[in-house]
Short mmCIF file of C-alpha atoms in Angstrom, two decimals:
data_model
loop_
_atom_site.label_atom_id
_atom_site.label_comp_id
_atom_site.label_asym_id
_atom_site.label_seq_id
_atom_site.Cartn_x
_atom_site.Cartn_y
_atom_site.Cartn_z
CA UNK A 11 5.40 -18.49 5.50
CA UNK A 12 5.09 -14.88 4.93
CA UNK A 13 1.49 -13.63 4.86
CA UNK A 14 -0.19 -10.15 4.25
CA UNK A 15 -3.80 -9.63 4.96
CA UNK A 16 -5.44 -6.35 4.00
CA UNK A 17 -8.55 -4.99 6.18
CA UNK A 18 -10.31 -1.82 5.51
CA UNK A 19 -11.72 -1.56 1.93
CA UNK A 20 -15.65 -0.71 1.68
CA UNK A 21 -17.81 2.09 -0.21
CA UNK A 22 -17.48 5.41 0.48
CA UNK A 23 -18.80 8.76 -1.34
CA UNK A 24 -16.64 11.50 -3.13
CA UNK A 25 -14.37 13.36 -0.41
CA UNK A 26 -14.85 10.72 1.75
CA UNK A 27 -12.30 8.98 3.83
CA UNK A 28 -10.75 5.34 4.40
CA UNK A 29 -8.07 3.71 6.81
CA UNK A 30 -6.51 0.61 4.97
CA UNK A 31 -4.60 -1.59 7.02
CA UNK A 32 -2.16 -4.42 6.03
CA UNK A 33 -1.12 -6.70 8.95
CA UNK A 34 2.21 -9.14 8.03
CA UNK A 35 2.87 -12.41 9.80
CA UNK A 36 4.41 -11.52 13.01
CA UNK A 37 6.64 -14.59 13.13
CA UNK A 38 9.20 -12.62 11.18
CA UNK A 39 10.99 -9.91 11.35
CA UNK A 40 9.44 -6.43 9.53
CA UNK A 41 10.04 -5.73 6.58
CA UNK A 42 12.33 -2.64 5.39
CA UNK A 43 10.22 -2.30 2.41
CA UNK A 44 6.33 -2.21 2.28
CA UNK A 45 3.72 -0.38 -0.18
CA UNK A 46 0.49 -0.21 -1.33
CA UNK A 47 -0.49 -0.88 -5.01
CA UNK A 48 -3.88 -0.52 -6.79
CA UNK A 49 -5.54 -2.43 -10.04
CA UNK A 50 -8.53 -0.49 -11.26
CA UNK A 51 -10.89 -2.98 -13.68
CA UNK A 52 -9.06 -3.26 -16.84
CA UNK A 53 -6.05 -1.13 -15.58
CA UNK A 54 -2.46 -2.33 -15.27
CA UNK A 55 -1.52 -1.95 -11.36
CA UNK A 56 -0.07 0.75 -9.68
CA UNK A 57 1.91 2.03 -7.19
CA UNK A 58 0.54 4.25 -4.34
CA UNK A 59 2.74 4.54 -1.57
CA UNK A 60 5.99 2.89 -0.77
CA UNK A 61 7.66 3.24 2.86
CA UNK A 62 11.04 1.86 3.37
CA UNK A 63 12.11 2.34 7.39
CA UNK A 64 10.22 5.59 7.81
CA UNK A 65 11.25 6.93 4.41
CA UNK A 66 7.62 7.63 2.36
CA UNK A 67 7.18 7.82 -1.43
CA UNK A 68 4.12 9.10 -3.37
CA UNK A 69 2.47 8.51 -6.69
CA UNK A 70 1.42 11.87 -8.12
CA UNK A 71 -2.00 10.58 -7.84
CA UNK A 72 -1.57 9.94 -3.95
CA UNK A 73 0.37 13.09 -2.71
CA UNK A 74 -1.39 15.55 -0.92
CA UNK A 75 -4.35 12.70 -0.17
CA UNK A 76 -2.80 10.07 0.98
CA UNK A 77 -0.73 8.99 3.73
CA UNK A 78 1.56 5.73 4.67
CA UNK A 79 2.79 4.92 8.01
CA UNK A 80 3.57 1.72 9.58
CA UNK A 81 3.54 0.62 13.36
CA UNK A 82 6.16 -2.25 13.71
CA UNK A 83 5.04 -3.43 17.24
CA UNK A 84 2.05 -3.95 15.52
CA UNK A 85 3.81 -5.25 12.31
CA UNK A 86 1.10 -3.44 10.46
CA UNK A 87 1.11 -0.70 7.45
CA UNK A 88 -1.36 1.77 6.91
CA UNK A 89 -2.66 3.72 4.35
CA UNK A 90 -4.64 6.89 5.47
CA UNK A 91 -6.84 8.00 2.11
CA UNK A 92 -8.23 11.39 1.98
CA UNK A 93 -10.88 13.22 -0.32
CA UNK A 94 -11.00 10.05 -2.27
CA UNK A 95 -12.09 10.25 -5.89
CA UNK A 96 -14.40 7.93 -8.02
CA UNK A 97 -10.98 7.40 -9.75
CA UNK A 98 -9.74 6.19 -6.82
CA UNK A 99 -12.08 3.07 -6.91
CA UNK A 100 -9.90 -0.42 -7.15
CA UNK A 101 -8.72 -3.28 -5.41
CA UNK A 102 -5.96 -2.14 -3.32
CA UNK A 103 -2.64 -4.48 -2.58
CA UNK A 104 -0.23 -4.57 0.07
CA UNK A 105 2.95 -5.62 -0.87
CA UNK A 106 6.57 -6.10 0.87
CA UNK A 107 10.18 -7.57 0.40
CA UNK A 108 13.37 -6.78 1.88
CA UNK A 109 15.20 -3.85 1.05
CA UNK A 110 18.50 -2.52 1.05
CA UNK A 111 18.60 0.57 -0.19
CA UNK A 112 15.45 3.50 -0.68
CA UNK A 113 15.99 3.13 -4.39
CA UNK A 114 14.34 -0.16 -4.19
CA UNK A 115 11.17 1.53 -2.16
CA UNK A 116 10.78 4.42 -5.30
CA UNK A 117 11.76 1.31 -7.44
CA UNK A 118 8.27 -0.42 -6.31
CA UNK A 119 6.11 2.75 -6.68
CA UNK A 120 7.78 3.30 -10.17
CA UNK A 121 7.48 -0.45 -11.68
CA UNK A 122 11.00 -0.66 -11.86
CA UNK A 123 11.63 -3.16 -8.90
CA UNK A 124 9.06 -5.49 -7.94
CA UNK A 125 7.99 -6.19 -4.56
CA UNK A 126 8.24 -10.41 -3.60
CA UNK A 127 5.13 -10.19 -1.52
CA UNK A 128 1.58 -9.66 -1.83
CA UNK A 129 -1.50 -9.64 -0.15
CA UNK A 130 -5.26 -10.70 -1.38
CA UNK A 131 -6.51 -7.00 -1.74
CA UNK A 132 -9.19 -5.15 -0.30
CA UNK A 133 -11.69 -3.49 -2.34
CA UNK A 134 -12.18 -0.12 -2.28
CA UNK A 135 -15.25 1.65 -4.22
CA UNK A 136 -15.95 5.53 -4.34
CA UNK A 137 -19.41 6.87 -5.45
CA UNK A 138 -20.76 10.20 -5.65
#
């Protein structure tokens, strides 16, 4: 059974930082695809970041601030957020499936291909 737990989320002021972390079930093997996603209250969800191999995609909203990397000994994926915004406040998803090609990663992060899956969330809340 596949299984993604997300660690990391908390409160954290304007310009302030946050590591997420995603850890998948290490029974199996990685996947070629992961990303993170966000749902803001009342807000369709989003993509953030999509990684597939070592190949990274951005949202608009995430380039520049953001950063996604993945250690596969420690079958985890990151998300390194930077000079977060109280726009940046929402429940924040991992999310993988098995790829085969990097259209399928900018797929994810566009809405066009949808990852089979998902973590619980972590919450993530930026105040000034």
């Amino acid at each position: 059974q596949v299984q993604l737990v997300e660690s990391g989320g908390g409160s954290v002021q304007v310009g302030g930082s946050l590591r997420l972390s995603c850890m998948q079930s290490r029974d199996i093997d990685n996947f070629s695809c992961m990303g993170w996603f966000r749902q803001a209250p009342g807000k369709e969800r989003e993509g953030i970041a999509t990684i597939f191999y070592s190949t990274t995609y951005y949202s608009d909203s995430a380039a520049g601030r953001f950063i996604i990397s993945r250690d596969g000994a420690k079958h985890t994926l990151y998300l390194d957020m930077n000079n977060l915004q109280r726009e940046d406040t929402a429940m924040y998803y991992c999310a993988a499936s098995p790829c085969v090609t990097s259209n399928q990663a900018l797929g994810a992060l566009r809405g066009s291909f949808k990852f089979h899956y998902w973590g619980q969330g972590t919450q993530v809340t930026v105040s000034s």
